[in-house]
PDB file of C-alpha atoms in Angstrom:
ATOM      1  CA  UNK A   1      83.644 114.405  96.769  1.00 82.00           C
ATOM      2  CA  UNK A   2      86.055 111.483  96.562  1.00 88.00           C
ATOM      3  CA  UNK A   3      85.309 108.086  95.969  1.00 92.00           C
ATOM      4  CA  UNK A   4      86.344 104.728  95.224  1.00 96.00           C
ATOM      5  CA  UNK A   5      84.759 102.205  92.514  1.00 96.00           C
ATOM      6  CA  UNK A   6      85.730  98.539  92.552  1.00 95.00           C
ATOM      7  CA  UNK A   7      84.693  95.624  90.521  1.00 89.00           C
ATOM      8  CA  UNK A   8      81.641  93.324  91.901  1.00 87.00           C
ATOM      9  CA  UNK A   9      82.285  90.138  93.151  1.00 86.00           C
ATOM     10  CA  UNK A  10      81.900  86.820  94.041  1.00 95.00           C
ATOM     11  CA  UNK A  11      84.790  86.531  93.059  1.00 96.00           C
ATOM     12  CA  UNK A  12      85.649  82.681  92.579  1.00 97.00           C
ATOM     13  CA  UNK A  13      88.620  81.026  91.488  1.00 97.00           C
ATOM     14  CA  UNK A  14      90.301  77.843  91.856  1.00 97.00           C
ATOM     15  CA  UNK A  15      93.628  77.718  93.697  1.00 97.00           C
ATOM     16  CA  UNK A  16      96.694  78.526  92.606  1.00 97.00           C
ATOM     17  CA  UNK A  17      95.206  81.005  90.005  1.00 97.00           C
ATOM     18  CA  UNK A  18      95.995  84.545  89.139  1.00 98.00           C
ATOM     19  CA  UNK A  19      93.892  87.401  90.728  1.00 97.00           C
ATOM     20  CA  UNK A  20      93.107  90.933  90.184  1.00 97.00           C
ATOM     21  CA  UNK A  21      90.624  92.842  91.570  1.00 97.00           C
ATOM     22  CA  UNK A  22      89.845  96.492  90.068  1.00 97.00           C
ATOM     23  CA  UNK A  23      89.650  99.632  91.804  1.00 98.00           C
ATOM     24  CA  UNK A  24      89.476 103.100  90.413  1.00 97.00           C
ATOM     25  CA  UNK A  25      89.148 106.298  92.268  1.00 96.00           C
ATOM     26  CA  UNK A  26      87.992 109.283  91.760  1.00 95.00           C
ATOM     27  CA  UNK A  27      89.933 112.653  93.682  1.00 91.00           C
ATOM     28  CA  UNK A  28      91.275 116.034  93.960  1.00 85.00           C
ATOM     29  CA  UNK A  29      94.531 116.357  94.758  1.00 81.00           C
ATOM     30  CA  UNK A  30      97.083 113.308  95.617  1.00 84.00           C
ATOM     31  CA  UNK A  31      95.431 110.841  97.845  1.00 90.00           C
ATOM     32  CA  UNK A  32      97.455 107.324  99.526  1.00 91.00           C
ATOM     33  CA  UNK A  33      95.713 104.574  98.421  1.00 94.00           C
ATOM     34  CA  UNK A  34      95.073 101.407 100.390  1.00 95.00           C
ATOM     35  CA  UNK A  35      93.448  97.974 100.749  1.00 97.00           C
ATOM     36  CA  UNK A  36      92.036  96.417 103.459  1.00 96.00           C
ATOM     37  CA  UNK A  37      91.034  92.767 103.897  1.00 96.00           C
ATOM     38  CA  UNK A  38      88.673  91.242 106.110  1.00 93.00           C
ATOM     39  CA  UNK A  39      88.711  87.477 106.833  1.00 92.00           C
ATOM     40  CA  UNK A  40      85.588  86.058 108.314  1.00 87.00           C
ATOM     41  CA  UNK A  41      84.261  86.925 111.745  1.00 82.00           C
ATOM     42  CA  UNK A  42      87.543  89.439 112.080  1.00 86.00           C
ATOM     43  CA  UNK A  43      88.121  93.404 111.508  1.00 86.00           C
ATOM     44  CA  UNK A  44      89.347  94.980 108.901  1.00 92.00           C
ATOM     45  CA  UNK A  45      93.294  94.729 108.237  1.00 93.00           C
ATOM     46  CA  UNK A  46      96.021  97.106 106.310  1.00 93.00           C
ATOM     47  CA  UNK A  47      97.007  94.899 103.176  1.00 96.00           C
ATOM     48  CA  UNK A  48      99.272  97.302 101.481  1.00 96.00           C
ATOM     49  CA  UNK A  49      99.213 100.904 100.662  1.00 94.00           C
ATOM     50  CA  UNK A  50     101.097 103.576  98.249  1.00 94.00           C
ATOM     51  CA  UNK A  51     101.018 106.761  98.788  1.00 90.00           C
ATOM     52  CA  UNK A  52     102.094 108.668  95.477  1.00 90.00           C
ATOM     53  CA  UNK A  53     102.184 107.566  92.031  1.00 93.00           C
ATOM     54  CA  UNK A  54     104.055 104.975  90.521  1.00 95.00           C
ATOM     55  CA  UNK A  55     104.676 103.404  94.362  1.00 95.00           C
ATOM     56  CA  UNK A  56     104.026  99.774  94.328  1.00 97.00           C
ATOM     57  CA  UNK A  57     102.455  98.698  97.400  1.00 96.00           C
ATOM     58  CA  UNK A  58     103.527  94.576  98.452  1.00 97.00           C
ATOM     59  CA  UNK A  59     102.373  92.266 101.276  1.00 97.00           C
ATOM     60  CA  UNK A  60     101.822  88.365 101.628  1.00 95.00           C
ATOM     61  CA  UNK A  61     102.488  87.890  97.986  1.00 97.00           C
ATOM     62  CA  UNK A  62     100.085  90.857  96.751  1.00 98.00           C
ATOM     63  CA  UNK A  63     100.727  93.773  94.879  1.00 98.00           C
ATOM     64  CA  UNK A  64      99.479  96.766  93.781  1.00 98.00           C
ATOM     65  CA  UNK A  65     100.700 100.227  91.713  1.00 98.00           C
ATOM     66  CA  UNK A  66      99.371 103.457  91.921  1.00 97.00           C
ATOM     67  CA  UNK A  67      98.578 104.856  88.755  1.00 96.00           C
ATOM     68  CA  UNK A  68      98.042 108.277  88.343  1.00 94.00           C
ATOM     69  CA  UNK A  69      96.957 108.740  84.953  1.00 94.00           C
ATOM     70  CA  UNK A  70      94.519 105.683  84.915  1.00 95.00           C
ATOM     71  CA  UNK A  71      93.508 106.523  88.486  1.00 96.00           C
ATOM     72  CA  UNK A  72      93.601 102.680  89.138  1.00 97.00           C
ATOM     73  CA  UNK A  73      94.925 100.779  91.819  1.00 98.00           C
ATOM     74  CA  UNK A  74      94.119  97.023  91.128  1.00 98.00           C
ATOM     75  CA  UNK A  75      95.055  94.199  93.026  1.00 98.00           C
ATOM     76  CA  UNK A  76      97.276  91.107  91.961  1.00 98.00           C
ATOM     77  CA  UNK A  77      98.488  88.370  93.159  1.00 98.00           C
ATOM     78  CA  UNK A  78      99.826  85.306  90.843  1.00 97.00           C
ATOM     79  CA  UNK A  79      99.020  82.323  93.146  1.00 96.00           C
ATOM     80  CA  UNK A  80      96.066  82.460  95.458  1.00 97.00           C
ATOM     81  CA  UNK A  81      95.359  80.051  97.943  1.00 97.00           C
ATOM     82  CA  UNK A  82      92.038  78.765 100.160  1.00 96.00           C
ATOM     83  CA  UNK A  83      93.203  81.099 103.159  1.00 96.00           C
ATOM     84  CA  UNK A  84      93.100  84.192 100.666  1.00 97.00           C
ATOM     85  CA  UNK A  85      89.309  83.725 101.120  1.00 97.00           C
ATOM     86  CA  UNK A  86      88.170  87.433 102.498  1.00 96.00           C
ATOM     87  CA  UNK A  87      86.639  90.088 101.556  1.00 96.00           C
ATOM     88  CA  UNK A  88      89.006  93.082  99.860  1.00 97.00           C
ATOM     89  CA  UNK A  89      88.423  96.805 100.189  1.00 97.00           C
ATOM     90  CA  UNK A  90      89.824  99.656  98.310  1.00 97.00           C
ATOM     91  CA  UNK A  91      90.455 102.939 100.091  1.00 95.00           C
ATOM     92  CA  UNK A  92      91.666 106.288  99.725  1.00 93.00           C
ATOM     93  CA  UNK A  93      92.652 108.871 102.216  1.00 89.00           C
ATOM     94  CA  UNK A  94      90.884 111.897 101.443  1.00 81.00           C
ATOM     95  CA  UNK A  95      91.981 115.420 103.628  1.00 75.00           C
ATOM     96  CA  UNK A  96      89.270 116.808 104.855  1.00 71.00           C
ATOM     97  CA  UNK A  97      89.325 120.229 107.570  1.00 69.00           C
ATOM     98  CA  UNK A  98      92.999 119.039 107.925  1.00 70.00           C
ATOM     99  CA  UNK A  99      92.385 115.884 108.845  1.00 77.00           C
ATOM    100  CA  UNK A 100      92.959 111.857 107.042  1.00 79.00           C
ATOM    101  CA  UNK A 101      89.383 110.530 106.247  1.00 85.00           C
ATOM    102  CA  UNK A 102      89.615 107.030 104.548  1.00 90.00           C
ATOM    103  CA  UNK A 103      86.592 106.666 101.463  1.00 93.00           C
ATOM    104  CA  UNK A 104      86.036 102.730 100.924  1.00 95.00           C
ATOM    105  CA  UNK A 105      84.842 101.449  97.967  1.00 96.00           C
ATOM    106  CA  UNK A 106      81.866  98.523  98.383  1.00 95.00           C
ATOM    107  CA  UNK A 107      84.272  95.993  98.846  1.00 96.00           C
ATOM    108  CA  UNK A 108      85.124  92.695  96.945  1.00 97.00           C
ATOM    109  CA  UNK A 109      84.308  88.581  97.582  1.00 96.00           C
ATOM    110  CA  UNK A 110      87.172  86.743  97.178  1.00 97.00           C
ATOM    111  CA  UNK A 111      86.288  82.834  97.522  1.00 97.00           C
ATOM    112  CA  UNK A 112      89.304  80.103  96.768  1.00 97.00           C
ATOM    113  CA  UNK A 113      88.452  76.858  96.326  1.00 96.00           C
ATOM    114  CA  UNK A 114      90.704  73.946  96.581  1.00 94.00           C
TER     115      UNK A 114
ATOM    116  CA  UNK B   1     100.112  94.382 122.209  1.00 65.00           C
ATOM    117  CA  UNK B   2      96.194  94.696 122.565  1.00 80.00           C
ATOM    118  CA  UNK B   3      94.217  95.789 119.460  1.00 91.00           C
ATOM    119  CA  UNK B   4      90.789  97.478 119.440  1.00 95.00           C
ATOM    120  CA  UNK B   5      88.388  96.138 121.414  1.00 96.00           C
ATOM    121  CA  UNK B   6      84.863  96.099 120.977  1.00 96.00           C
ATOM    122  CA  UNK B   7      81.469  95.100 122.863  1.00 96.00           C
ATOM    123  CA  UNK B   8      78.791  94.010 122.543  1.00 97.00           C
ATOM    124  CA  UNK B   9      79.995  91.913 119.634  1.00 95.00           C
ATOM    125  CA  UNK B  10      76.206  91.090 118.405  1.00 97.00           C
ATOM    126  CA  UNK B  11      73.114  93.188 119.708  1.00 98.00           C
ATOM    127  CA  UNK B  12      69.391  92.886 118.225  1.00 98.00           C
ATOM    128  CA  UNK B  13      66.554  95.339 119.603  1.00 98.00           C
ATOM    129  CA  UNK B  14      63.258  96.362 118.127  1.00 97.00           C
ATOM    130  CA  UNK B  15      63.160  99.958 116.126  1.00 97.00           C
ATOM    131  CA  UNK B  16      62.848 102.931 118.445  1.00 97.00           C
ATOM    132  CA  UNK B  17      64.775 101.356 121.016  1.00 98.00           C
ATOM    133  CA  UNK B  18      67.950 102.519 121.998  1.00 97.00           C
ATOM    134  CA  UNK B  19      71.161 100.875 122.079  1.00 98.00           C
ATOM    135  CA  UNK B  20      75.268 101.462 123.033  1.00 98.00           C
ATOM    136  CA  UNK B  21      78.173 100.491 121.524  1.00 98.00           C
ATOM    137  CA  UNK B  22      81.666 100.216 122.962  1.00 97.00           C
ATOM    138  CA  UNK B  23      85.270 100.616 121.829  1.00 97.00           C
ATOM    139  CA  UNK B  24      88.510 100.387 123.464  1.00 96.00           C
ATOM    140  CA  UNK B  25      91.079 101.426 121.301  1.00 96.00           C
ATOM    141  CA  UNK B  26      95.123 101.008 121.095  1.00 94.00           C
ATOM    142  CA  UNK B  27      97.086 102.093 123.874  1.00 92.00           C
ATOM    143  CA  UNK B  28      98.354 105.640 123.249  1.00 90.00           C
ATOM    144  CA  UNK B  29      96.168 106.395 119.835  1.00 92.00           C
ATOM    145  CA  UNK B  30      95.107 109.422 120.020  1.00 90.00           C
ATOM    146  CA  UNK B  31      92.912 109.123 116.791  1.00 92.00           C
ATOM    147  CA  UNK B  32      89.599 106.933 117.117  1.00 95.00           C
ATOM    148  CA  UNK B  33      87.067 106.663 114.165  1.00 95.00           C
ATOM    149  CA  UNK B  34      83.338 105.433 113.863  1.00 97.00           C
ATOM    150  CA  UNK B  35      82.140 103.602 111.014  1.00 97.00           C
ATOM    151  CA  UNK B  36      79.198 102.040 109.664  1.00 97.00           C
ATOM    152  CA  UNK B  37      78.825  99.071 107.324  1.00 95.00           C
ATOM    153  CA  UNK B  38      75.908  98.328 106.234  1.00 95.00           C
ATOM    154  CA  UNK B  39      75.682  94.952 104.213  1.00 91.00           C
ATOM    155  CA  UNK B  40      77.336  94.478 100.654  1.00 88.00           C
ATOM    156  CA  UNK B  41      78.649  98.508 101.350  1.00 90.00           C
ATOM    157  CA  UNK B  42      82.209  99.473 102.423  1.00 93.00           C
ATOM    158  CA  UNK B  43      82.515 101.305 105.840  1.00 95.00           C
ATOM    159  CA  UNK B  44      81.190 104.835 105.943  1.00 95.00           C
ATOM    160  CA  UNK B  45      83.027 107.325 108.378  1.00 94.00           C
ATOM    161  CA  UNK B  46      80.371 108.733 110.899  1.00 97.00           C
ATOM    162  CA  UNK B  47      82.945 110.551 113.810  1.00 96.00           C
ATOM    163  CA  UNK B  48      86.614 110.988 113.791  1.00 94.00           C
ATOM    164  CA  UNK B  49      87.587 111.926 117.185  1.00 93.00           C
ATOM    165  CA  UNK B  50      91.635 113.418 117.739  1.00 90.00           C
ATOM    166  CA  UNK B  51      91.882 112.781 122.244  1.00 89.00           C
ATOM    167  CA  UNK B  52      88.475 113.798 123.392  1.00 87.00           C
ATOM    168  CA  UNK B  53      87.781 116.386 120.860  1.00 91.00           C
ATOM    169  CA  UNK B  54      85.504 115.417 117.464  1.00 93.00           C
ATOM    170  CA  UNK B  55      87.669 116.643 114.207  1.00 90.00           C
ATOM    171  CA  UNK B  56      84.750 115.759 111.890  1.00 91.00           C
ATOM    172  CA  UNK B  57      81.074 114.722 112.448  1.00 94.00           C
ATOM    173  CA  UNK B  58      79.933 115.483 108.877  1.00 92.00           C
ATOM    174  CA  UNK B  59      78.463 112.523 108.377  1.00 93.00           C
ATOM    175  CA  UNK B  60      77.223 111.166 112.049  1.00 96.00           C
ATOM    176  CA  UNK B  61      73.288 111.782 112.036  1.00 95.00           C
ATOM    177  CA  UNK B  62      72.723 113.835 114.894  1.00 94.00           C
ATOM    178  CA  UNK B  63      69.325 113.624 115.001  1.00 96.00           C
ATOM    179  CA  UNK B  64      69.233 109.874 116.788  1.00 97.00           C
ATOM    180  CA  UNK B  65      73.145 109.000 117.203  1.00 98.00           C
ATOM    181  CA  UNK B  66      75.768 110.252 119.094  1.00 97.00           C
ATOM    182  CA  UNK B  67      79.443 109.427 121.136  1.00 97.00           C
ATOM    183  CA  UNK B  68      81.555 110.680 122.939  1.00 96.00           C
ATOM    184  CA  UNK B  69      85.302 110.040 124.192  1.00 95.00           C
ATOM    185  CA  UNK B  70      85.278 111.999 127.083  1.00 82.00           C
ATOM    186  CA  UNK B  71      88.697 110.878 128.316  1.00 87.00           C
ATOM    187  CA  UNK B  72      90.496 110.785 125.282  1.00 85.00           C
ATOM    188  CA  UNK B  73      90.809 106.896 125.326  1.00 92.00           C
ATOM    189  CA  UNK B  74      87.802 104.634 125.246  1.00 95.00           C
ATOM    190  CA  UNK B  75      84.669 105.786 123.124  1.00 97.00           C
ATOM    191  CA  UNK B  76      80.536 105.258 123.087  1.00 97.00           C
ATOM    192  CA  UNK B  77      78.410 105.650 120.266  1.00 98.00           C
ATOM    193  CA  UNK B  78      74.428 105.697 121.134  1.00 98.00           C
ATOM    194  CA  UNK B  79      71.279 105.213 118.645  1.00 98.00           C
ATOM    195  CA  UNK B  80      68.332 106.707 120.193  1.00 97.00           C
ATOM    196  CA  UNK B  81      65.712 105.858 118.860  1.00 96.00           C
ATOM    197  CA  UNK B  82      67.211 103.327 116.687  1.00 97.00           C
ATOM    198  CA  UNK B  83      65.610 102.564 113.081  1.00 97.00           C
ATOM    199  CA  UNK B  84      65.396  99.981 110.530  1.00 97.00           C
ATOM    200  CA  UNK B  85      68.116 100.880 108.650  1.00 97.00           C
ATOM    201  CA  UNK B  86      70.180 101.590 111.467  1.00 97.00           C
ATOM    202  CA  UNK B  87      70.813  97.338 111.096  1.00 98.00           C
ATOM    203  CA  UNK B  88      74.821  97.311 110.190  1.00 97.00           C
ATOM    204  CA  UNK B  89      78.287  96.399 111.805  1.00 96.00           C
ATOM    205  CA  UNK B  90      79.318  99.214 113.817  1.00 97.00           C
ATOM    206  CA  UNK B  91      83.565  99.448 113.797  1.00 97.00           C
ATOM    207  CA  UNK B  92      85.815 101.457 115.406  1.00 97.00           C
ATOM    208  CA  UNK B  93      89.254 101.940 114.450  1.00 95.00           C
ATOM    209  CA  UNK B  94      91.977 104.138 116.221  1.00 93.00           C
ATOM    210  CA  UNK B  95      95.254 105.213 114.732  1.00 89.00           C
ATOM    211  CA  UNK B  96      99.001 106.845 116.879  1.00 84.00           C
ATOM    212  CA  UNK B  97      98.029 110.132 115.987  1.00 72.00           C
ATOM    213  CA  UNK B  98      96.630 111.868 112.685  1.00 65.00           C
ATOM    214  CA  UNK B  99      98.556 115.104 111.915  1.00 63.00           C
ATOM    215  CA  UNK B 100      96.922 115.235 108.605  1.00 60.00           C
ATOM    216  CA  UNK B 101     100.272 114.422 106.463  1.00 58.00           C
ATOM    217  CA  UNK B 102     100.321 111.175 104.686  1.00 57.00           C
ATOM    218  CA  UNK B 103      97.710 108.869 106.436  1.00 62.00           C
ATOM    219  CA  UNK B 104      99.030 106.408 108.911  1.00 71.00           C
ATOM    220  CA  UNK B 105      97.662 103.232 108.748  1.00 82.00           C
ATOM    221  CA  UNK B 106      94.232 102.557 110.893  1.00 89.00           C
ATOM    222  CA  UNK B 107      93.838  99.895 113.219  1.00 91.00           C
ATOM    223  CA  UNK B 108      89.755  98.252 113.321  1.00 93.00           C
ATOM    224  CA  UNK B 109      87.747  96.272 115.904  1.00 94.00           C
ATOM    225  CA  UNK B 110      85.689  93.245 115.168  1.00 93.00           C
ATOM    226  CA  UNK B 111      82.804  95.139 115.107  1.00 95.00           C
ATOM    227  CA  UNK B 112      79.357  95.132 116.641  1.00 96.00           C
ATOM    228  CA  UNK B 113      76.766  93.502 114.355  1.00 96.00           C
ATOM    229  CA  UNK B 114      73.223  95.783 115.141  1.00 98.00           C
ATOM    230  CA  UNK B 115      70.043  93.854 114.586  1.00 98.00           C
ATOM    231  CA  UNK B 116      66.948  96.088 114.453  1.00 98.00           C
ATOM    232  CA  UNK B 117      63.566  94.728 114.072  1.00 97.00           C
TER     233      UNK B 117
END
């Protein structure tokens, strides 16, 4: 079946620094790709999403392109800041019996510091 | 307007006893979802329901859990009798209506965090 792979974290990094977080899939067919963030103590949010190749997905400052013949969909963003503190998930929709079913991958720690 | 809601936010019980979860999704979503995360894992689909029917159980083990949505808006999920490893966050997410084009972007609850001892 499908799934997602995306580098281990803590992820640490001083503020103001650059950020990318990996994430490569593996699927049949043409999934939309996704990531999801999840801030302490709240539920999971839509970040940004593409759904075909080469779309560039944007929100709050990140970005990320879908890359069909890597199969990659990494995360950037070129200044972080304390409140990007969260945990980030990378997602594919996968069809299944004609239905959307979203495939996470483990998730990854993002901690800012000042 | 009101996103998911969710209770019991927190619940701990000792193994083999049984336990309910809650979830109230967004007004007029006709898709609601079932997910389990265990700790350091992403969420894990368990039952996809489209109104009150289930479109996809694959992955819900019937054996101990099971939901229902028997209105087509708010949704239960039971563990009976509950296990060790049953101990995760429980979410639910609901989304306007899954036709099974492009996926439309899903909406999550807090969660329930399940202690079992």
């Amino acid at each position: 079946g499908d799934s997602v792979t995306q580098m281990e974290g803590p992820v640490t990094l001083s503020e103001e620094a650059f950020l990318t977080i990996n994430c490569t899939y593996t699927a049949t067919g043409y999934p939309s790709l996704f990531w999801y963030v999840q801030y302490p103590g709240e539920g999971l949010q839509l970040l940004l999403k593409a759904t075909k190749a080469d779309d560039k997905g944007s929100n709050k400052g990140f970005e990320a392109t879908y890359r069909k013949e890597t199969t990659s969909f990494h995360l950037e963003k070129g200044s972080v800041q304390v409140s990007d503190s969260a945990v980030y998930f990378c997602a594919l929709s996968e069809k299944s019996g004609g239905y959307n079913k979203l495939i996470f991958g483990a998730g990854t720690r993002l901690a800012v510091h000042p | 307007e009101a996103g998911v809601a969710q209770s019991p936010r927190y619940k701990i019980i000792e193994k083999r006893q049984s336990v309910a979860f809650w979830c109230n999704p967004i007004s007029g979503h006709a898709t609601l979802y079932w997910y389990q995360q265990i700790l350091g894992q992403g969420p894990k689909l368990l039952i996809q329901f489209q109104n009150n029917g289930v479109v996809d159980d694959s992955q819900l083990p019937k054996d101990r859990f099971s939901a229902e949505r028997l209105k087509g808006v708010d949704s239960t999920l039971k563990i009976q009798p509950a296990k060790l490893e049953d101990s995760a966050v429980y979410l639910c997410a609901s989304t306007i209506r899954d036709r099974g084009g492009a996926s439309s972007e899903q909406y999550f609850g807090p969660g329930t965090r399940l202690t079992v001892t």
